XYZ file of C-alpha atoms in Angstrom:
297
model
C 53.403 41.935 0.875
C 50.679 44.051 2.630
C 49.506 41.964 5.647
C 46.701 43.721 6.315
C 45.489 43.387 2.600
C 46.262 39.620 3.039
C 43.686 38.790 6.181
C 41.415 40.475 4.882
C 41.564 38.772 1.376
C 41.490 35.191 3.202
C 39.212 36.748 5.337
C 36.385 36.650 2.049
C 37.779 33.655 0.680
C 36.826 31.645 3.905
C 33.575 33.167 4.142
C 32.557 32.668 0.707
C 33.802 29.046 0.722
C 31.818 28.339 3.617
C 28.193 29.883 2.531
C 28.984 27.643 -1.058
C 29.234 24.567 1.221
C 26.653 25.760 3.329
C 24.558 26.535 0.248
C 24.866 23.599 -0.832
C 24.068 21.667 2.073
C 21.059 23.159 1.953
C 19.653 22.288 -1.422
C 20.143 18.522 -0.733
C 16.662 17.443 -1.048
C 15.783 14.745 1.828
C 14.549 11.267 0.232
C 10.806 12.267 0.419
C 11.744 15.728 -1.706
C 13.482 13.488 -3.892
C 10.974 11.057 -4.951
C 8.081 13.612 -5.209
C 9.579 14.119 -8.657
C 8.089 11.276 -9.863
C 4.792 11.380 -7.901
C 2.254 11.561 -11.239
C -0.305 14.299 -9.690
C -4.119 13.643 -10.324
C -5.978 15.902 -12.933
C -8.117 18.920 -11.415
C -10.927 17.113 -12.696
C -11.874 13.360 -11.858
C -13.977 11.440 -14.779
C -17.674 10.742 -13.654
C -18.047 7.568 -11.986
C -14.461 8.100 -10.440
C -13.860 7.262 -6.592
C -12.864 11.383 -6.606
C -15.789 12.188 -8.569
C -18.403 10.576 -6.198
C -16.428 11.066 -2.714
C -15.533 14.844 -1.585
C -12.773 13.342 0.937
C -10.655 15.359 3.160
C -6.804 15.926 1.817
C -4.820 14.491 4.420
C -1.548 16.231 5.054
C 1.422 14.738 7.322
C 0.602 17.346 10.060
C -3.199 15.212 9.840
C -1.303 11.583 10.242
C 0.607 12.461 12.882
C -2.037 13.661 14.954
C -4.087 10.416 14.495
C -4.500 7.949 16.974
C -3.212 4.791 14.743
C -1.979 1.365 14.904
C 2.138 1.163 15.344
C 4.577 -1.878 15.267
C 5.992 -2.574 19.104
C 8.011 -5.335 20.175
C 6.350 -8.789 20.397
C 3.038 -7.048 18.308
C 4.894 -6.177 14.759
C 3.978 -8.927 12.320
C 1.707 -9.145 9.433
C -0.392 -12.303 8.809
C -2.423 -13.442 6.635
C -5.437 -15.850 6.958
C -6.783 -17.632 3.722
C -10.441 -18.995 3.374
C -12.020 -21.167 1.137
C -10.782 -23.838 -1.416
C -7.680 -22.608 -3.681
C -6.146 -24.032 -6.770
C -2.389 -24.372 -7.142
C -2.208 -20.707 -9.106
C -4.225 -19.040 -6.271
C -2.029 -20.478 -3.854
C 0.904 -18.925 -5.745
C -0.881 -15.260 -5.606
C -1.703 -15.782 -2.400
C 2.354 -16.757 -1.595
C 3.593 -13.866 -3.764
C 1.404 -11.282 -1.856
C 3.009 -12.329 1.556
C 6.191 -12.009 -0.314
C 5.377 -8.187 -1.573
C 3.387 -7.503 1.753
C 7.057 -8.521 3.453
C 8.864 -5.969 1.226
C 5.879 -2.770 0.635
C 5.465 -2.773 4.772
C 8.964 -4.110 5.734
C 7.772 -6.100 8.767
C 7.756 -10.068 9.005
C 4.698 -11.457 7.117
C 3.463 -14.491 7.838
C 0.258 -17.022 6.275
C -1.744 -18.714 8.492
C -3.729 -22.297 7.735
C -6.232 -22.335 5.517
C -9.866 -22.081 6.580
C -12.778 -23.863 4.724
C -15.623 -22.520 3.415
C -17.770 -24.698 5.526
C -16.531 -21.255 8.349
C -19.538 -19.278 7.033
C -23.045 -19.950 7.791
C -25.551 -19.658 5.585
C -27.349 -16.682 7.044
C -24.520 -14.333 5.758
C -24.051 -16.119 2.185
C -26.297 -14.468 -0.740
C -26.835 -14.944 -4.784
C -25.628 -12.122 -6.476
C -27.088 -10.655 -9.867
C -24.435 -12.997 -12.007
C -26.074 -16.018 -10.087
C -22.658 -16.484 -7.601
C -22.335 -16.798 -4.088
C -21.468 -14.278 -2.003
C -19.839 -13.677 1.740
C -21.261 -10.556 3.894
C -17.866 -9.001 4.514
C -18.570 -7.592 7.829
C -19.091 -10.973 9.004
C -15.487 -12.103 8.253
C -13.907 -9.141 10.368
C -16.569 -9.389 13.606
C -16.793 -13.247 13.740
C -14.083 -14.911 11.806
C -10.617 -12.476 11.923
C -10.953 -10.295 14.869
C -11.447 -13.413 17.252
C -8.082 -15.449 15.298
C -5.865 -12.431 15.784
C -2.468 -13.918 16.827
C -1.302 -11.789 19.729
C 2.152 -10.979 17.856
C -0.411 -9.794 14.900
C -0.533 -5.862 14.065
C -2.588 -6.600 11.178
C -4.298 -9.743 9.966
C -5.450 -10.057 6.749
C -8.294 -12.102 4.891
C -8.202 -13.999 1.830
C -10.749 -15.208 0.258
C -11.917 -16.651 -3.360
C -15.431 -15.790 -2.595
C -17.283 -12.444 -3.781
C -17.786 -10.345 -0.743
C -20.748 -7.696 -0.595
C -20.471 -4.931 2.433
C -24.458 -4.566 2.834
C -27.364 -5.311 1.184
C -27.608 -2.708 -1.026
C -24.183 -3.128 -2.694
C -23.441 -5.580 -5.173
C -19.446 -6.192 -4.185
C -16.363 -4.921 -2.597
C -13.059 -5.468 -3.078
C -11.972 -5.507 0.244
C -13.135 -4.793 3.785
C -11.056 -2.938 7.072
C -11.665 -2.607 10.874
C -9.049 -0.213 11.033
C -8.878 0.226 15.080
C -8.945 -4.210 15.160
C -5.917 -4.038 12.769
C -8.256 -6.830 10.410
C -9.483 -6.585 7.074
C -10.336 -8.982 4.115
C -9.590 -8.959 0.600
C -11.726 -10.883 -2.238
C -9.664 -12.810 -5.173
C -12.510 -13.631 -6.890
C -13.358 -10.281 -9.393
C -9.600 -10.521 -10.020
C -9.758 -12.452 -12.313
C -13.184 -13.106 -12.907
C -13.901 -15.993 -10.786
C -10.972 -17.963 -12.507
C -7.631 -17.430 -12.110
C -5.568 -18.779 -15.376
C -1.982 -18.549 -16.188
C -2.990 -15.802 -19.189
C -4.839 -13.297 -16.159
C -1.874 -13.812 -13.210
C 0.041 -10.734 -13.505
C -3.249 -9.196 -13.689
C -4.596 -10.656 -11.262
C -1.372 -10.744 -8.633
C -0.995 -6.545 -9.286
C -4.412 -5.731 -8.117
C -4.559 -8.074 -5.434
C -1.110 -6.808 -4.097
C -2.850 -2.979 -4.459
C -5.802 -3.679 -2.639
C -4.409 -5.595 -0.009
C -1.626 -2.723 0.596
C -4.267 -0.231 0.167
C -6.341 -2.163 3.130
C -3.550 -2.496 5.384
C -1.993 1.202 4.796
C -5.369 2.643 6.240
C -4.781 0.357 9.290
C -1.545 2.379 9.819
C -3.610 5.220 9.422
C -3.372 6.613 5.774
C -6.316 8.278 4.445
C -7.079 7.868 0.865
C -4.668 9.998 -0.903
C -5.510 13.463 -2.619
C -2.389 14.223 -3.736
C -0.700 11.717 -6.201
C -1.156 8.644 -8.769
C -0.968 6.374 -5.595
C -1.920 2.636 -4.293
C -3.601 4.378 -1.450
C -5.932 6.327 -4.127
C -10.022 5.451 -3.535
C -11.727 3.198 -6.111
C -15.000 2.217 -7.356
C -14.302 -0.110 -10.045
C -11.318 -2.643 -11.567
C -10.279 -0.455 -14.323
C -10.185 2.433 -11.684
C -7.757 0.125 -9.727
C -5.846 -1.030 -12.687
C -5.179 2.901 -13.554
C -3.728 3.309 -9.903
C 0.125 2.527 -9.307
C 1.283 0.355 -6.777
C 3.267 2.835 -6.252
C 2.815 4.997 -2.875
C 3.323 8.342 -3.928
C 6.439 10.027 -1.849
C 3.341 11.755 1.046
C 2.187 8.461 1.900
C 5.385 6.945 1.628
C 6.245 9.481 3.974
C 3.246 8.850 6.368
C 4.118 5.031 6.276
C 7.672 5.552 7.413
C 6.736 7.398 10.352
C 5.007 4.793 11.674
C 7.276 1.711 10.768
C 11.254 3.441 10.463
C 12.377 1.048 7.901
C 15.510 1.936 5.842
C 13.789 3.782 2.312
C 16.653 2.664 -0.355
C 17.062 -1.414 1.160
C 12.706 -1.100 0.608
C 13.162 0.386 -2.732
C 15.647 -2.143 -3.789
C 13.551 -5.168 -2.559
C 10.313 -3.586 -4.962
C 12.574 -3.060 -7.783
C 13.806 -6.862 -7.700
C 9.930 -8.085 -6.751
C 9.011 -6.316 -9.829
C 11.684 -7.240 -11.684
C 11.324 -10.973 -11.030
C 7.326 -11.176 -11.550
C 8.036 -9.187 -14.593
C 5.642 -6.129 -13.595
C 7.224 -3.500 -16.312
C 5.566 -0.565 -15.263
C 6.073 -0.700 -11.471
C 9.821 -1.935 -12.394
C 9.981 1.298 -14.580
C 9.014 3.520 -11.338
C 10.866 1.842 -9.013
C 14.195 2.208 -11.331
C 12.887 6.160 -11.358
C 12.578 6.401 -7.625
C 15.768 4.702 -6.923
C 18.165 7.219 -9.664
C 16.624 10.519 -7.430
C 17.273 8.941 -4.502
C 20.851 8.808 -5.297
């Protein structure tokens, strides 16, 4: 046998084992990489009347988050609460129990629900009649001089519940849902959910976009921006069916944003969505959640 001819045979076999390992090493696409393959992107062109259409917003890239001065969990100041007000029925009560429950799993810190507050809370100089002929709560009110001052000192966020219509100013007719984003409060309205009355027929319905808007609220207290670049919970919206055609899904950017704030484990989050979904028998965020979880193998 030639020696010589032998070392230096070996010699390539070694090196081209290791750039195949190395190679391969390489193309293994981190979680985020992963799950952008089933991010749904947004068309070039939003449909008139569209959040997009009426909002020229800033895309907000990681390098953007991370420069932000933003809320972050710390020890003793990492729990999420939430603070009902007004009178609920038993099926409101359920929403309100299942939307700790998701808040628990979407944000993966302790979430907790405070005691109810009555209506009797708001004084009549911030209550109006809307067009329909309902009552309505100025929703600045509820952050400045109901929330902000109830904060439990363990809170990093605390959220607002309520079955009244809320209205931002005068000139608006309703919002959804309200954020001090530097306070860490915001408030969320159940009553357009379902039309002012929640039935057994309109709960999924009903649960699904008060779960979105009351993750969308809370992500922009950790700092996310309304998203640019996917189908996304953390999309802007101007109307119900414009919420209803948003996941509750956060796309993998935002996902990624969220994750740099709170360092919870991806797949045991994942998992604990898929068997939420599962179990409240939302089909199409079950669907996603099965997709996200197979390319995160």
């Amino acid at each position: 046998m030639n020696r010589g001819k032998y070392n230096v045979t070996s010699l390539f076999f070694y090196a081209g084992l290791f750039i195949l390992l190395f190679s391969c090493q390489k193309q293994k696409r981190s979680y985020f990489e992963s799950i952008a393959l089933n991010d749904i992107k947004l068309s070039a062109s939003p449909r008139p009347g569209s959040w997009r259409y009426n909002h020229d917003e800033h895309f907000q890239t990681f390098e953007d988050f991370q420069k932000l001065k933003k809320i972050k969990p710390e020890p003793g100041k990492n729990t999420i609460y939430l603070q009902p007000i007004g009178k609920f029925d038993e099926l409101q009560e359920k929403e309100i129990a299942l939307t700790k429950e998701y808040l628990k799993i979407y944000f993966q810190l302790e979430t907790k629900i405070l005691p109810v507050l009555p209506n009797t809370i708001f004084p009549d100089k911030v209550k109006r009649i809307s067009e329909e002929g309902k009552e309505q709560i100025l929703a600045g009110y509820v952050l400045d001089s109901i929330l902000i001052k109830r904060k439990p000192k363990d809170a990093i966020v605390l959220m607002g519940i309520t079955e009244k219509d809320l209205f931002p100013k005068p000139e608006w007719n309703y919002v959804f849902g309200l954020a001090s984003y530097e306070d860490g409060v915001g408030v969320t309205s159940m009553y357009r959910f379902a039309n002012g009355h929640l039935t057994d027929s309109k709960f999924n319905e009903s649960l699904l976009r008060l779960i979105k808007i009351s993750s969308h609220e809370i992500g922009h207290m950790f700092g996310i921006s309304h998203c640019l670049n996917a189908n996304c919970v953390m999309n802007g919206t101007n109307s119900l069916p414009e919420t209803d055609s948003h996941l509750a899904r956060a796309c993998s950017l935002c996902q990624r944003k969220l994750n740099s704030s709170i360092h919870y484990n991806d797949r045991k989050r994942l998992l604990e969505l898929k068997n939420f979904f599962e179990k409240q028998h939302l089909n199409t965020e079950l669907t996603l959640a099965n997709q996200d979880l197979n390319l995160a193998q």
